[in-house]
PDB file of C-alpha atoms in Angstrom:
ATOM      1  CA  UNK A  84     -18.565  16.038  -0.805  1.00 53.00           C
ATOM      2  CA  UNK A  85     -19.068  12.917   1.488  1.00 66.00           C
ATOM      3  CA  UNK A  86     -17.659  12.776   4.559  1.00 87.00           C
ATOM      4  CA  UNK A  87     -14.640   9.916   5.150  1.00 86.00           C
ATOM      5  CA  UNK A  88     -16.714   8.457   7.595  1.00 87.00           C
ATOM      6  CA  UNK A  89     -19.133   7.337   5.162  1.00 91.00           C
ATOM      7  CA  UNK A  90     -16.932   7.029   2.000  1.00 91.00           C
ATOM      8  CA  UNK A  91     -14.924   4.556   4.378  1.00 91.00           C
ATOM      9  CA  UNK A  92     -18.385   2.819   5.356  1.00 93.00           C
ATOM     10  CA  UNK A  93     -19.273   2.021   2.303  1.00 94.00           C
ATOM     11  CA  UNK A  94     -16.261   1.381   0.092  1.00 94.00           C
ATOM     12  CA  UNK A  95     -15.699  -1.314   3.246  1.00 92.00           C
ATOM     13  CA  UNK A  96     -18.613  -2.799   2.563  1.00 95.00           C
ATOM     14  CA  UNK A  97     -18.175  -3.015  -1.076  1.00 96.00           C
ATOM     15  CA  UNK A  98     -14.828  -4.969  -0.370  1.00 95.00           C
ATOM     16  CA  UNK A  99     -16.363  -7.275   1.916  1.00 93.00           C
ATOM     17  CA  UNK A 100     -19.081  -8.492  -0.667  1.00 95.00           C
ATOM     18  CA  UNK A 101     -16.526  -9.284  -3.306  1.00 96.00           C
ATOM     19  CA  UNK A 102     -15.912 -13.231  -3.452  1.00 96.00           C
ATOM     20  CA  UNK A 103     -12.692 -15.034  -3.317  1.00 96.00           C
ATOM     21  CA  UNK A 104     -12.887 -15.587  -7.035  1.00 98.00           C
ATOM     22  CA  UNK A 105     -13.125 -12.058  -7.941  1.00 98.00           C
ATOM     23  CA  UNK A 106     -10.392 -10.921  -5.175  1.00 98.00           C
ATOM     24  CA  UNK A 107      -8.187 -13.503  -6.849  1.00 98.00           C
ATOM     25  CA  UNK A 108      -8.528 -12.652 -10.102  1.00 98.00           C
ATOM     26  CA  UNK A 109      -8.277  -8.642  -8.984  1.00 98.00           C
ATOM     27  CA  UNK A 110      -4.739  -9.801  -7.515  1.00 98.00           C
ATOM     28  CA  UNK A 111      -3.651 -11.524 -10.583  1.00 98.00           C
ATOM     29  CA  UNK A 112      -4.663  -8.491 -12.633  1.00 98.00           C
ATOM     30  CA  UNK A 113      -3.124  -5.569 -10.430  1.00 98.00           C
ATOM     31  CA  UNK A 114       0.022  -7.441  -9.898  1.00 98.00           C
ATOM     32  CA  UNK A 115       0.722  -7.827 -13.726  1.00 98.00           C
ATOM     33  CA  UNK A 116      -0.329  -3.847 -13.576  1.00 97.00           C
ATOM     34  CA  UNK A 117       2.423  -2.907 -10.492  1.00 97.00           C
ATOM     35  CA  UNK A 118       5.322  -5.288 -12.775  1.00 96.00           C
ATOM     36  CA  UNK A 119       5.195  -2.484 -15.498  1.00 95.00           C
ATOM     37  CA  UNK A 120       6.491   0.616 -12.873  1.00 95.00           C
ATOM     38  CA  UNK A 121       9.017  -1.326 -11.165  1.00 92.00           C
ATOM     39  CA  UNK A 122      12.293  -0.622 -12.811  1.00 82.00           C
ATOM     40  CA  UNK A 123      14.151  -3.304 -14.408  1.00 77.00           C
ATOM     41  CA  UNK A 124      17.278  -2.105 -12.601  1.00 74.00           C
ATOM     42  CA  UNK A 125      19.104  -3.012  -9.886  1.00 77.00           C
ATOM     43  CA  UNK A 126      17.776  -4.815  -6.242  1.00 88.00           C
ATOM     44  CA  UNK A 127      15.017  -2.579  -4.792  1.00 94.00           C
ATOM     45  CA  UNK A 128      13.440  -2.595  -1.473  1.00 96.00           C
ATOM     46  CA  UNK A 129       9.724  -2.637  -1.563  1.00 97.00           C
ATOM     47  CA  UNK A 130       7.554  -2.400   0.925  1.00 96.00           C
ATOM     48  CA  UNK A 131       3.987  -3.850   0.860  1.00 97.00           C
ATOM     49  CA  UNK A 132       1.526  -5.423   3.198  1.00 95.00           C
ATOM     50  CA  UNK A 133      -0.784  -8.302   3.827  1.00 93.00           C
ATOM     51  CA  UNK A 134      -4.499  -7.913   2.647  1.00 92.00           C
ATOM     52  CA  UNK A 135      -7.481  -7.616   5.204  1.00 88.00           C
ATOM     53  CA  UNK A 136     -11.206  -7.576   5.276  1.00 87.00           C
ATOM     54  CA  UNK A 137     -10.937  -7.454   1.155  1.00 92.00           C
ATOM     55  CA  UNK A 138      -7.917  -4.681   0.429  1.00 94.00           C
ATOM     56  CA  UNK A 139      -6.279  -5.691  -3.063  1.00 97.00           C
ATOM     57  CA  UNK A 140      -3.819  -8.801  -2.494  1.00 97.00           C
ATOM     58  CA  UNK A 141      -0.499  -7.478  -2.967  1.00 98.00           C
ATOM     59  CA  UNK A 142       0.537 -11.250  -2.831  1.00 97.00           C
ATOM     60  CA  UNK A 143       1.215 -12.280  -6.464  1.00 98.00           C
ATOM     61  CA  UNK A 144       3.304  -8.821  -7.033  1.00 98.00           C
ATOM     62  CA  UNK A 145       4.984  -9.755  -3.788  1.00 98.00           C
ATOM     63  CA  UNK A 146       5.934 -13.722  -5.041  1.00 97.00           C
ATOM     64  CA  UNK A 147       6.790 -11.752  -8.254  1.00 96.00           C
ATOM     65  CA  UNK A 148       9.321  -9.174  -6.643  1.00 96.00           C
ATOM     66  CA  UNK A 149      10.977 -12.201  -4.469  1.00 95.00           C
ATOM     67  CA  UNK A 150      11.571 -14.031  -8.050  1.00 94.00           C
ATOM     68  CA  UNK A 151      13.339 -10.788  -9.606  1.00 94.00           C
ATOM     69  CA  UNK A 152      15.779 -10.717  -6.437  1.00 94.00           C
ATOM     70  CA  UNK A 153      14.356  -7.931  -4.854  1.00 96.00           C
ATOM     71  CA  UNK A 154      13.322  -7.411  -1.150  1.00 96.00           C
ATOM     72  CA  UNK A 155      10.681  -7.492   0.342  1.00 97.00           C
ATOM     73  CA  UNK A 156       9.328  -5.415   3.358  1.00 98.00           C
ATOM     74  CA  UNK A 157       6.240  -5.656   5.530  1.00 96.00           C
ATOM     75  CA  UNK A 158       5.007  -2.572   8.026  1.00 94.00           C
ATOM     76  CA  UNK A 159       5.482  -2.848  11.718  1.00 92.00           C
ATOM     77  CA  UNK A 160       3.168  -0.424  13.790  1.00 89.00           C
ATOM     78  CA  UNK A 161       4.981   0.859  16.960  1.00 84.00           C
ATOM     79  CA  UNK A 162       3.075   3.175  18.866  1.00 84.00           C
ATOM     80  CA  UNK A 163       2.204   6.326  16.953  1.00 84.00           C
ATOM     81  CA  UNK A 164       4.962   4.929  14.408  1.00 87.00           C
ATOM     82  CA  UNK A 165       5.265   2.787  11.092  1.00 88.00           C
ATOM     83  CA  UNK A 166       8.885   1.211  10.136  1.00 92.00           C
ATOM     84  CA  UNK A 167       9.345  -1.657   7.892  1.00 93.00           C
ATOM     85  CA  UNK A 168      10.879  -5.167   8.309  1.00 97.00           C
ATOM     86  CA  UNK A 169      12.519  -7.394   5.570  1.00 97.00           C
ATOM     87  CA  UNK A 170      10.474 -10.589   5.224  1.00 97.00           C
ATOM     88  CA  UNK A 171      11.564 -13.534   3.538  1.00 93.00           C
ATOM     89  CA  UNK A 172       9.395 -15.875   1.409  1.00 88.00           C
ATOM     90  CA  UNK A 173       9.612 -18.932   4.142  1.00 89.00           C
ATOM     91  CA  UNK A 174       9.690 -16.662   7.156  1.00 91.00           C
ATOM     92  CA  UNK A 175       6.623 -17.100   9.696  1.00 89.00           C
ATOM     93  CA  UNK A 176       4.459 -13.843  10.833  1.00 93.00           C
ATOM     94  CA  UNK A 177       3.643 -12.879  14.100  1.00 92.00           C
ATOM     95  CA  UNK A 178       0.371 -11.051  15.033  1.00 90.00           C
ATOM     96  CA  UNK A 179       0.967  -7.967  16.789  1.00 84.00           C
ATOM     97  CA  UNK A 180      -0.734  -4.807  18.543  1.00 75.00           C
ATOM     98  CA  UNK A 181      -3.217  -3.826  14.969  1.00 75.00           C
ATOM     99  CA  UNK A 182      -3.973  -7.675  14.576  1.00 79.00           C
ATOM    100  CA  UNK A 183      -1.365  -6.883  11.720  1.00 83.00           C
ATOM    101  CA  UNK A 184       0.868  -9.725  10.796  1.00 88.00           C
ATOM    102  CA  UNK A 185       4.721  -8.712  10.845  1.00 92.00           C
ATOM    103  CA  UNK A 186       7.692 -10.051  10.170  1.00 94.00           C
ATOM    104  CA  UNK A 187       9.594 -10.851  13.644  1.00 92.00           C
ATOM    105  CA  UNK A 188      12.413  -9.367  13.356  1.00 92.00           C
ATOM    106  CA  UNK A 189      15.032  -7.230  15.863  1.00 94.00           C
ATOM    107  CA  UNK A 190      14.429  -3.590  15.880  1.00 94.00           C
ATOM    108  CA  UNK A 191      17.878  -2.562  14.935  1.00 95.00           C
ATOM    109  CA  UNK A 192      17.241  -4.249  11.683  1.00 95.00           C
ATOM    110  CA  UNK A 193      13.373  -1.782  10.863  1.00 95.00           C
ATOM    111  CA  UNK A 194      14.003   0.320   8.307  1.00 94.00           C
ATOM    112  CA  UNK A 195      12.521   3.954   8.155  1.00 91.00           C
ATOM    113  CA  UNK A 196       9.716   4.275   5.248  1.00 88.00           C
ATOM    114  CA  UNK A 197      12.274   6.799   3.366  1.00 90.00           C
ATOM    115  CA  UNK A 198      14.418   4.429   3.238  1.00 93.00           C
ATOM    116  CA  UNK A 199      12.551   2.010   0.657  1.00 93.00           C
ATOM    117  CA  UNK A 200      12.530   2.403  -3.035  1.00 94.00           C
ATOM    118  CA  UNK A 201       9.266   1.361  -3.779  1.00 95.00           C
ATOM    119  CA  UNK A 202       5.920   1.506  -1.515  1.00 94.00           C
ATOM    120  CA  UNK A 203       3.062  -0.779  -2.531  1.00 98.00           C
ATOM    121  CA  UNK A 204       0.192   0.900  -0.298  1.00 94.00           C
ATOM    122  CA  UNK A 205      -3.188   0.043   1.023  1.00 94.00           C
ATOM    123  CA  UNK A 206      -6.254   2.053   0.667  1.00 94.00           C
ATOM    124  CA  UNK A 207      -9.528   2.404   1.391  1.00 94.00           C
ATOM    125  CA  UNK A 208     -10.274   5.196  -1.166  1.00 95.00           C
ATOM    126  CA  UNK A 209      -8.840   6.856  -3.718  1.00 96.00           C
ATOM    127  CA  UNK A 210      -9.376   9.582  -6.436  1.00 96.00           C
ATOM    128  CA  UNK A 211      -8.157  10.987 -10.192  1.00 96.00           C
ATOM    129  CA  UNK A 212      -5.572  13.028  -8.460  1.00 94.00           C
ATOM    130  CA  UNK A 213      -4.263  10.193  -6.266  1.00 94.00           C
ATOM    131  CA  UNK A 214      -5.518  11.481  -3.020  1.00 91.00           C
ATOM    132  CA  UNK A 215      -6.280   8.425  -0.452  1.00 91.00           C
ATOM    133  CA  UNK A 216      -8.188   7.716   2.269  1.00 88.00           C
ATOM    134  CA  UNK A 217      -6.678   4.873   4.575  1.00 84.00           C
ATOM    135  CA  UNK A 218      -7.916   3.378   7.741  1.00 79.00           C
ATOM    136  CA  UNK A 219      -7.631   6.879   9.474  1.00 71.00           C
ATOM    137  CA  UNK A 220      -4.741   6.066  11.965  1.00 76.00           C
ATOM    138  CA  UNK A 221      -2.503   8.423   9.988  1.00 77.00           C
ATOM    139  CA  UNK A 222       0.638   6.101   9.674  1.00 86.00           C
ATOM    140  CA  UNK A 223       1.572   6.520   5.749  1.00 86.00           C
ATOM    141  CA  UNK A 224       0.994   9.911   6.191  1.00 84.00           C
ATOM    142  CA  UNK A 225       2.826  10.393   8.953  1.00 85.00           C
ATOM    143  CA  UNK A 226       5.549   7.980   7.873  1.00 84.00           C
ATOM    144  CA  UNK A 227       5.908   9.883   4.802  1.00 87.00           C
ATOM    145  CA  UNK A 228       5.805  13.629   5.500  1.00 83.00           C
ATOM    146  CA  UNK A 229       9.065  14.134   4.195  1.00 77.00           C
ATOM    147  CA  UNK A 230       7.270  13.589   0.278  1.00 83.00           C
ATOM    148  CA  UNK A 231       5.514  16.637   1.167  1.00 78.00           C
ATOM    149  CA  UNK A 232       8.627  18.561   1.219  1.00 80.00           C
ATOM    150  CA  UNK A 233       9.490  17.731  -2.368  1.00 78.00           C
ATOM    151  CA  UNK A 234      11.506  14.741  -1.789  1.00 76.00           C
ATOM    152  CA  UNK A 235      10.664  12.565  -4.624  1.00 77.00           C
ATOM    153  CA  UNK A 236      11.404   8.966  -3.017  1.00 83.00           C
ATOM    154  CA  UNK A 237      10.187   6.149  -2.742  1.00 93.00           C
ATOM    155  CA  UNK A 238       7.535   5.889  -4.739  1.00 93.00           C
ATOM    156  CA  UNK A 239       4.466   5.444  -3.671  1.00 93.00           C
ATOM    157  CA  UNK A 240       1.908   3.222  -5.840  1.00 97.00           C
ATOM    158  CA  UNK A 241      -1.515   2.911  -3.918  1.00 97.00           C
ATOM    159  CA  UNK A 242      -3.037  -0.488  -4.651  1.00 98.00           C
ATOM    160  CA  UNK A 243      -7.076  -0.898  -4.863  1.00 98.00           C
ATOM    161  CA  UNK A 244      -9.950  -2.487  -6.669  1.00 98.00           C
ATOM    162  CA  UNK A 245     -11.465  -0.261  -9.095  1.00 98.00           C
ATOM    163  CA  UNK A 246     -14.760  -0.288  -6.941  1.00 97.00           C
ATOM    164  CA  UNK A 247     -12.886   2.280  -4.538  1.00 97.00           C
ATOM    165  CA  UNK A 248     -12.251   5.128  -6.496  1.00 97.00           C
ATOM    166  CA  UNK A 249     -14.337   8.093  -5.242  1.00 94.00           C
ATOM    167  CA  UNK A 250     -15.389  11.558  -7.030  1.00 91.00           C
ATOM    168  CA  UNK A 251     -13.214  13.609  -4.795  1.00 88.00           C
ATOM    169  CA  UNK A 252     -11.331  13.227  -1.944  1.00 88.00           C
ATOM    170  CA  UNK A 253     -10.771  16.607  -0.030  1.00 85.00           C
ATOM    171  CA  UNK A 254      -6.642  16.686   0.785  1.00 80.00           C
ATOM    172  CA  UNK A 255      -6.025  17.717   4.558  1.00 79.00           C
ATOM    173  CA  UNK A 256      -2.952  19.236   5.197  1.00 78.00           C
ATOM    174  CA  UNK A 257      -1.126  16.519   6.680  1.00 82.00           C
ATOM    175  CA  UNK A 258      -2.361  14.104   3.561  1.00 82.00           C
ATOM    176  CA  UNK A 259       0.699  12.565   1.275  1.00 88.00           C
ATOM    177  CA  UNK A 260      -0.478  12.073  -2.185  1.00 88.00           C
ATOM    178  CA  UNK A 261       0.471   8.747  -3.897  1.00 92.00           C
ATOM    179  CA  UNK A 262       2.463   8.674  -7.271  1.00 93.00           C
ATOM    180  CA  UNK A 263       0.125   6.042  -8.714  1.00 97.00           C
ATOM    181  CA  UNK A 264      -2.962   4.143  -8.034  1.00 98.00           C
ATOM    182  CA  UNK A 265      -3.041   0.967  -9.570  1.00 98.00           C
ATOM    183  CA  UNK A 266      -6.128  -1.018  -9.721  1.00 98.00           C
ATOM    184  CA  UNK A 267      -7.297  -4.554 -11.953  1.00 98.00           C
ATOM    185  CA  UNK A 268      -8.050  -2.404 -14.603  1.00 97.00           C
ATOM    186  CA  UNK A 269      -5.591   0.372 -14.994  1.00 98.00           C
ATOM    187  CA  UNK A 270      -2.510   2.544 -13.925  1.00 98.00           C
ATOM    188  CA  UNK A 271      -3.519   6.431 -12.138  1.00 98.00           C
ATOM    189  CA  UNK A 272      -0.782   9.068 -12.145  1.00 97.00           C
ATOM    190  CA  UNK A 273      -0.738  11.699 -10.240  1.00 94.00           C
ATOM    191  CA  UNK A 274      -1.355  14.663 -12.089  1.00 90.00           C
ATOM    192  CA  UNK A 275       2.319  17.218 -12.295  1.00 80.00           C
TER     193      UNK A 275
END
């Protein structure tokens, strides 16, 4: 089994080579793939992210969820952890501590992972059983631990271009499986 190190390495490097085109078109094609597990039910709180160095665009599923009514949430890193502010579709982002860009919002209005409905995650690598490898700072998992004790919300849909699933990725202890993987070309569930 390859080490994360590498895996990490090279899907990375992978990413990078794909053209704007073909990251477009990857967008367009996930996003129409994440539409069919959202429910058609009432307002949900979803969290996603903005794309860097060539992770899947979540941005057409994003426009999409602000048309349906629902809201949208973007991660905010503080310190060792991840919470999640509401972003609008004309509100500005700020560059902060992880050259992430966050909504600026006050911190009595960050909402605890747990308390979305729906988590649209990025990845680095994933596998079959919907295992991931992220950037290796730890924050999903850490964010959602809770999962691990059988609590079955939110869901958690890892987002990624095909080109990034891996044979196997060996689950540490800490590690918070995903409920799907959705990619361009098709929808992974996690095995029962």
């Amino acid at each position: 089994m390859t080490d994360q190190h590498t895996i990490r390495q090279r899907i990375n490097a992978e990413r990078k080579a794909l053209d704007a085109d073909t990251l477009s078109r990857h967008a367009d094609a996930c996003a129409a793939q994440v539409k069919t597990l959202i429910p058609d039910s009432a307002l949900l709180k979803v969290a996603a992210y903005r794309a860097v160095r060539g992770e899947m665009d979540p941005k057409p599923a994003i426009e999409w969820l602000w048309a349906q009514g629902h809201h949208v949430y973007l991660p905010i890193v503080d310190g060792e952890d991840m919470r999640f502010a509401r972003w609008h579709a004309d509100q500005p982002l700020v560059k902060r501590g992880l050259g992430l860009y966050e909504p600026d919002v006050p911190r009595d209005e960050w909402l605890h992972g747990m308390d979305l409905d729906v988590i649209l995650a990025p990845l680095v690598a994933f596998d079959r059983r919907c295992q991931r490898i992220g950037m290796g700072g730890g924050f999903y998992d850490r964010t959602f631990e809770p999962r691990r004790q059988g609590i079955a919300t939110p869901t958690l849909i890892g987002i990624a271009h095909a080109l990034q699933e891996t044979p196997q990725i060996e689950a540490q202890d800490w590690d918070v499986p995903l409920d799907y993987i959705v990619t361009e070309a098709e929808i992974i569930q996690r095995p029962l």
